[in-house]
Amino acid sequence: MKNKIILIEDHDYKRTKIIDFLTANYRNIDILQAKSYTSGKDILGEKDVKLLLLDVSLPTYDKTAEESGGRFRALGGRELARRAVRINPNLPIVFITQFKSFKEKDSSYSFDDLTDVLKKDCGESFRGVIFFDGAISSWKEGLEQVLNGIGFVCEC
Amino acid sequence: MVLRFFRKRNNKSPDDILGNPFFISTLDDFHIDENLKKIIAFNNGDLLKKKLNIFLKKEKILKSLNISQDKFENIGRFKYLAKPLDNKKSWLMYECFFEAHEKKLKSFVNFRKKIEFLLIHGDLDESLVEINKWMDLYGESIWALRVKSYILSELGNTNGANDLCQSAYDRCGNHFVKVIISRIQSISVSSDTQYVFESTVVPVIKEFEAAGSYRHSAMLSGIFCPQAANHLVDISESLLILQFLTVFDVYEFIRLIIINFKSGENINPDNVPEDFDNYLCRLMEISGDDEYVNYFDSSKIDDYRSDAGKLILSNYESCNYKEVVKIFNEKRKQINNAVAYVNLVGKAKAYLKEKSEFSYENPLDALVESCSKIYSLDQNAVIAQEEIYSLAIKLNFLRKSSGIYFVGIKCFASIKNENNNFVEIAAKKTILESKECSNLTIFLGGYKVEVEDQSESNKSDRILRKKIIEQIKEGAAEDSLRKDIESISSGGSLSKDYFEIYSLFCTKFDLLEELVEFSANEICNNSISASCFPMQEMVDCIESKSLDTVSAVIVAHNYVRNYDDSKDVVLNEAFEYFLESKGFRCPSEYLATKEILDKKEIVFFRDICSIGTLDCLSIFKSGDALRAERIAILDKLFELNCVEASHRRNELEELVAQSIFDAAARQMTGAKIYVDDASIKRRVVDDVRKLLTLFNSIQDDELAVEQLMEIDVSAAEDDTASATLPRAVVTSPKSATVLKMWGVVKKAFIEDEKYGLEKNLSAEIRHGFFSNLIRSNLEEKNLLTEINIDGSYSENKIFREMNPMISPSVLESIDLVFAKFSERISDAIEKAEAWMRMKNEDSDSGIHLYLNNYELADLSKIVSKTKDPNVIVDHILSYLWTRVNESLETIRYKINTNLREDVICAFDNLEKEFSAAKNNLHFSEMVSKIQLARTDFISDVSVAAGWFYKSNQNKLPASSLEHLIDIAIKAFERVNSFKSSALFEVSGGVSEIVSEDAAKPLLIALINLFDNCIMHSGYYRATNIKINSYEDDFGVIFIEISNAISQNRSHQFTNEYLKLINSKAKSEESKEYLKLEGGSGTIKAYREIFESFKNSDIKFEFNDSLFKVIISYEK
């Protein structure tokens, strides 16, 4: 059976980079993709998922020619992760973001503040927050570490 | 001869100079200070004290000090006496100053008692006479200025208060004292004290702190922050700079430090003397201040209670509430500290259900009335609480000001929360500031309270409540307590007391779920009651236990809306669980099953099922589906008589407008810079209105732009008391108010989470979009390599895979070429992203939203002339857009030139270096990839530059009438989701262009008319709407909207009815009706057309069961 990974990411570029990295280095994986809070929520109930990989900030709806994306949820990924934990408390969760700070309504979070909040929300499921920068490979190492930690074998 | 004398004098020690009457007589004030400085610098302890005591006895020396000044032109004029001055020396120096001014201080302490008594009892005329006498004798000081400006303002003489402060301001030469004076002026003349405090005082305190000038920040905090509130900074940090104030102000500040230190407030122990108690004893001796009794022996607090106070307490304990009020009214002047009893009297009034408006003649009555409103959970309880805090800010110069602020705290702290350290500190400050305190204050301050057993009233409700509280804390059995609590609810207790006791009971017995159910009911009855419940604990319980009841949703919603919006995840989850528990996917499905709604359901569907909450449900896949859901809910609520027609229509209109603009946004592929001006305006207009009121209450000070002071922060800790302010602190209150308006609008313009510029720049451009756009083309062609963890660049794997036969040395050289190229590209992107940020102190590039002096002068003129805050907001928004557009032009220019040049240069280098590194080998594929990437990059640059235009998302472009009718129909269908059933038939068609300004009003009119068709035709969703547009020979354009009316409705459409709606829509009163109640759909439609088109008209006809609306206007 393939290792199922849920990837919820609205940026095409970032999503492609992550998928490229995963498919290039891990065999036998099946990546389920979503591009928004709503479509992400729809696939959270999938069975036998080995990893939830998601952005912290997401639009409410998939952006299409017909839809501008609705409200931008600065912590939409957090909402999804809380739900995921309730569905499957053992599901490893990794956040991957390009933001260094977050502002939601009147609350501001630094990267470290947010890490603490997410850690608290996700409990045992929390595996880390990875900072993504297309120019630097460290996000790949971070992701590789997490994947190795949950039993994925890197082919690289 | 003169020369010789000076030479000789220069060889003398400062002790010799200051000890010699002849020398002193030849020195000016500044030279005396210089010598005194040296004495303080080179002497310590008892010796210094001895010397100071000797020298300060000499009148000329004493008079040369800041502390002895009595006119604003001299206050803060002289240099600090020593820098740096350690704290030990500071305390010693102040003690010597106090000793030197012993007589003055004694007089001050006595006078203050007298005038504070007059003020608190509202004897303003007499207080004015007294303060004038005092100032004639002892001159000016910060304290006296505050007292007198308060009195004048309360007497209705705001001009007098203004003149007084303005005169002090104009004469004062010390910039920091000017800052203090201008804030005194703003607070004393303002009618909205709390707002003025938060918007013009707190930011300055924070600015000083942020600038590293803790001393100035601490001094402002000590002077202006209500004493019982938490200080923003440690006020003892100001110890060194106190010396430039008058002796009265220094004494007052030292007193504050003492109170704060003893109460456990945030005071650095290193800033206070080691022998603190002895110091205080000496201070009491010098000043004759006898109010520190509770400081030394708190066990005797009860002994200082006045007879009238005792009488109030005993009657209150016996539930003789009428007597409580009567005694207070008759004997309040016999009470040492009447403020101590205002909570009891207010509560007694709440029991008596005595209602009154917010009008009173003195602070005591104001406090009593406010307490009464809070205890009775009056709808104005929130305003009442603000009243108390405003009074505490205004009267913060009183010796007993802690007690005033604490009145507000006590209203919500009658059951002591062991974990609330803040309340205990505030109670202690109140106790330390006054001999006489209430039992509750003593209890909250952590001391034991002795209450006489009122045997007669043992069975009274009050005694029972006290007993229950004790039993709850001691852990009595749940069942017996429950019975007792139930008996309270049926007794005569105030709801607030009952809710608080029941909350305590539920919290102690872990019955928070039960409390959630109970409180939700009460919140629906009266939302003010939320203040009686432990909202945070209940929300934590909802979160941890995943509660799925409507009550949980109501409690979470109230908490998110009024206390902490970061908990909206809990609200969303409770909302979803509730629907899931009921077996529905969305609220409209659930609502469809209802024929009647209870109060909780009404709150749920009407207030909670808003777009902001509904969008957490994944059943809706688009914004339009979401809006359709809300409209379905509104329609059903209207049908069940749970919302007014105007409420429904206003929301509908807004939802359709959102849909239209959302559609416009989707088509917007270029410009990404968007700020929703209308929403920003709605958000800030109230704040600007308050500031405009403040502005108008401050007298003219010529609005001098030059009063904006640009002073270097580094100078703030200089040894001169003057000219030392962090930059950008404005001293003139009028200019400060205008700048504050600018600041309020600017902040919302930039930071608003939904509508602000930064949200756009951050979410739509900086975070990924820009760098991803530039990088993706280059990565696609395998020209970029990544930085490894060790900081080195990785090899170009794909190039290596494609060229396996190439020697390692060539590959290494080529890797180096790609690494250099990657680095240059990263640098160029990083540099470009800095242009797209808001400019701050650390950067010299970015979007800079400043107001220049001409604009400030211009804005000040507008503020002076207008009464409408909307006009001011519009002007500020136009300045902001001017700046944004300037910045956008710069960004576009930089992208098209600097970024382009940087990247082109990187490409040139890449080609050159690649050519050299490939060692005569032909890598034609890579060479062509580089050339292709260069071409693609040029187009990417144009795309990125195109983002930096203002997007007119919220404005419809000028369009043909045909097109606008089409937009209106589509939007109406989308949000009503009955495209398949409601039929629109469009005929005719006019290609005449409707201007940008008229497009939106026309759409609103059409949407209102479509909605009317659906609501009144009798066919509801099966209504057939016909739209015909044409132009006649005279250039008049007609739009006809018609629909059939069902038989059972057609009898309503009589001639009289048509006459009525025709005349009603056009009447002048309709305008007012529209403003107040939202009007009807036809009135709304008429007004939109009438105000936007030339010679427009709207007619309503009914023939052959067909209702027709005819809009006409001239081209």
mmCIF file of C-alpha atoms in Angstrom, chain B residues 577-698:
data_model
loop_
_atom_site.group_PDB
_atom_site.id
_atom_site.type_symbol
_atom_site.label_atom_id
_atom_site.label_comp_id
_atom_site.label_asym_id
_atom_site.label_seq_id
_atom_site.Cartn_x
_atom_site.Cartn_y
_atom_site.Cartn_z
ATOM 1 C CA TYR B 577 -20.163 20.420 16.220
ATOM 2 C CA PHE B 578 -23.556 21.880 16.940
ATOM 3 C CA LEU B 579 -24.722 21.485 13.344
ATOM 4 C CA GLU B 580 -23.250 17.993 13.176
ATOM 5 C CA SER B 581 -25.003 17.044 16.409
ATOM 6 C CA LYS B 582 -28.292 18.142 14.878
ATOM 7 C CA GLY B 583 -27.570 16.182 11.695
ATOM 8 C CA PHE B 584 -27.451 19.165 9.346
ATOM 9 C CA ARG B 585 -24.770 20.262 6.931
ATOM 10 C CA CYS B 586 -25.617 23.945 7.104
ATOM 11 C CA PRO B 587 -27.788 26.280 9.211
ATOM 12 C CA SER B 588 -30.378 26.944 6.489
ATOM 13 C CA GLU B 589 -31.210 23.225 6.384
ATOM 14 C CA TYR B 590 -31.752 23.255 10.120
ATOM 15 C CA LEU B 591 -33.715 26.497 10.024
ATOM 16 C CA ALA B 592 -35.978 25.123 7.307
ATOM 17 C CA THR B 593 -37.277 22.579 9.816
ATOM 18 C CA LYS B 594 -38.350 25.282 12.257
ATOM 19 C CA GLU B 595 -41.682 26.999 12.536
ATOM 20 C CA ILE B 596 -40.924 28.829 15.710
ATOM 21 C CA LEU B 597 -37.617 29.870 17.256
ATOM 22 C CA ASP B 598 -36.659 30.239 20.885
ATOM 23 C CA LYS B 599 -34.443 33.134 22.003
ATOM 24 C CA LYS B 600 -31.214 31.143 21.748
ATOM 25 C CA GLU B 601 -32.062 30.014 18.237
ATOM 26 C CA ILE B 602 -32.833 33.567 17.196
ATOM 27 C CA VAL B 603 -29.426 34.728 18.441
ATOM 28 C CA PHE B 604 -27.807 31.738 16.742
ATOM 29 C CA PHE B 605 -29.356 32.271 13.314
ATOM 30 C CA ARG B 606 -29.554 36.061 13.320
ATOM 31 C CA ASP B 607 -26.265 37.043 14.968
ATOM 32 C CA ILE B 608 -23.945 34.061 14.797
ATOM 33 C CA CYS B 609 -24.709 32.595 11.373
ATOM 34 C CA SER B 610 -22.938 35.500 9.677
ATOM 35 C CA ILE B 611 -20.567 35.210 6.737
ATOM 36 C CA GLY B 612 -17.553 35.365 9.091
ATOM 37 C CA THR B 613 -18.683 32.228 10.932
ATOM 38 C CA LEU B 614 -20.394 30.386 8.090
ATOM 39 C CA ASP B 615 -17.227 30.288 6.035
ATOM 40 C CA CYS B 616 -15.763 27.671 8.362
ATOM 41 C CA LEU B 617 -18.197 25.122 6.907
ATOM 42 C CA SER B 618 -16.714 23.200 4.022
ATOM 43 C CA ILE B 619 -20.095 22.606 2.398
ATOM 44 C CA PHE B 620 -19.776 25.992 0.704
ATOM 45 C CA LYS B 621 -17.288 25.975 -2.125
ATOM 46 C CA SER B 622 -17.370 29.629 -3.049
ATOM 47 C CA GLY B 623 -18.101 33.080 -1.716
ATOM 48 C CA ASP B 624 -21.363 33.185 -3.652
ATOM 49 C CA ALA B 625 -22.550 29.893 -2.162
ATOM 50 C CA LEU B 626 -21.785 31.347 1.241
ATOM 51 C CA ARG B 627 -23.719 34.522 0.558
ATOM 52 C CA ALA B 628 -26.643 32.504 -0.792
ATOM 53 C CA GLU B 629 -26.737 30.606 2.495
ATOM 54 C CA ARG B 630 -26.879 33.820 4.495
ATOM 55 C CA ILE B 631 -29.694 35.167 2.326
ATOM 56 C CA ALA B 632 -31.635 31.910 2.717
ATOM 57 C CA ILE B 633 -31.273 32.276 6.503
ATOM 58 C CA LEU B 634 -32.367 35.919 6.385
ATOM 59 C CA ASP B 635 -35.403 35.103 4.247
ATOM 60 C CA LYS B 636 -36.537 32.444 6.674
ATOM 61 C CA LEU B 637 -35.914 34.677 9.683
ATOM 62 C CA PHE B 638 -37.975 37.372 8.008
ATOM 63 C CA GLU B 639 -40.728 34.874 7.317
ATOM 64 C CA LEU B 640 -40.719 33.886 10.994
ATOM 65 C CA ASN B 641 -40.802 37.577 12.013
ATOM 66 C CA CYS B 642 -37.387 37.307 13.645
ATOM 67 C CA VAL B 643 -35.758 40.145 11.667
ATOM 68 C CA GLU B 644 -37.087 43.442 10.390
ATOM 69 C CA ALA B 645 -37.547 43.994 6.652
ATOM 70 C CA SER B 646 -34.948 46.782 6.710
ATOM 71 C CA HIS B 647 -32.412 44.530 8.450
ATOM 72 C CA ARG B 648 -32.909 41.835 5.829
ATOM 73 C CA ARG B 649 -32.698 44.263 2.912
ATOM 74 C CA ASN B 650 -29.582 46.036 4.153
ATOM 75 C CA GLU B 651 -27.773 42.739 4.527
ATOM 76 C CA LEU B 652 -29.016 41.521 1.172
ATOM 77 C CA GLU B 653 -27.773 44.661 -0.506
ATOM 78 C CA GLU B 654 -24.358 44.297 1.076
ATOM 79 C CA LEU B 655 -24.132 40.627 0.106
ATOM 80 C CA VAL B 656 -25.038 41.318 -3.521
ATOM 81 C CA ALA B 657 -22.540 44.176 -3.608
ATOM 82 C CA GLN B 658 -19.867 41.812 -2.240
ATOM 83 C CA SER B 659 -20.691 39.337 -4.962
ATOM 84 C CA ILE B 660 -20.392 41.980 -7.658
ATOM 85 C CA PHE B 661 -17.054 43.228 -6.426
ATOM 86 C CA ASP B 662 -15.792 39.725 -5.863
ATOM 87 C CA ALA B 663 -16.556 39.011 -9.499
ATOM 88 C CA ALA B 664 -14.698 42.186 -10.461
ATOM 89 C CA ALA B 665 -11.718 41.095 -8.349
ATOM 90 C CA ARG B 666 -11.572 37.764 -10.160
ATOM 91 C CA GLN B 667 -11.146 39.538 -13.439
ATOM 92 C CA MET B 668 -8.368 41.649 -12.023
ATOM 93 C CA THR B 669 -5.187 39.962 -13.161
ATOM 94 C CA GLY B 670 -2.829 42.894 -12.943
ATOM 95 C CA ALA B 671 -3.101 45.469 -10.183
ATOM 96 C CA LYS B 672 -2.799 43.978 -6.721
ATOM 97 C CA ILE B 673 -2.691 47.070 -4.527
ATOM 98 C CA TYR B 674 -6.030 47.364 -2.862
ATOM 99 C CA VAL B 675 -7.393 49.061 0.230
ATOM 100 C CA ASP B 676 -11.100 49.131 0.892
ATOM 101 C CA ASP B 677 -11.514 52.846 1.636
ATOM 102 C CA ALA B 678 -15.197 52.544 2.511
ATOM 103 C CA SER B 679 -14.556 49.865 5.140
ATOM 104 C CA ILE B 680 -11.577 51.736 6.563
ATOM 105 C CA LYS B 681 -13.747 54.830 6.789
ATOM 106 C CA ARG B 682 -16.498 52.964 8.605
ATOM 107 C CA ARG B 683 -13.932 51.608 11.015
ATOM 108 C CA VAL B 684 -12.213 54.870 11.937
ATOM 109 C CA VAL B 685 -14.892 57.523 11.606
ATOM 110 C CA ASP B 686 -15.991 57.259 15.256
ATOM 111 C CA ASP B 687 -12.438 57.695 16.504
ATOM 112 C CA VAL B 688 -11.951 60.702 14.239
ATOM 113 C CA ARG B 689 -15.265 62.124 15.467
ATOM 114 C CA LYS B 690 -14.019 61.902 19.067
ATOM 115 C CA LEU B 691 -10.743 63.543 18.119
ATOM 116 C CA LEU B 692 -12.626 66.280 16.291
ATOM 117 C CA THR B 693 -14.591 66.959 19.472
ATOM 118 C CA LEU B 694 -11.332 67.140 21.380
ATOM 119 C CA PHE B 695 -9.825 69.404 18.724
ATOM 120 C CA ASN B 696 -12.757 71.788 18.949
ATOM 121 C CA SER B 697 -12.595 71.850 22.724
ATOM 122 C CA ILE B 698 -8.959 72.964 22.688
#
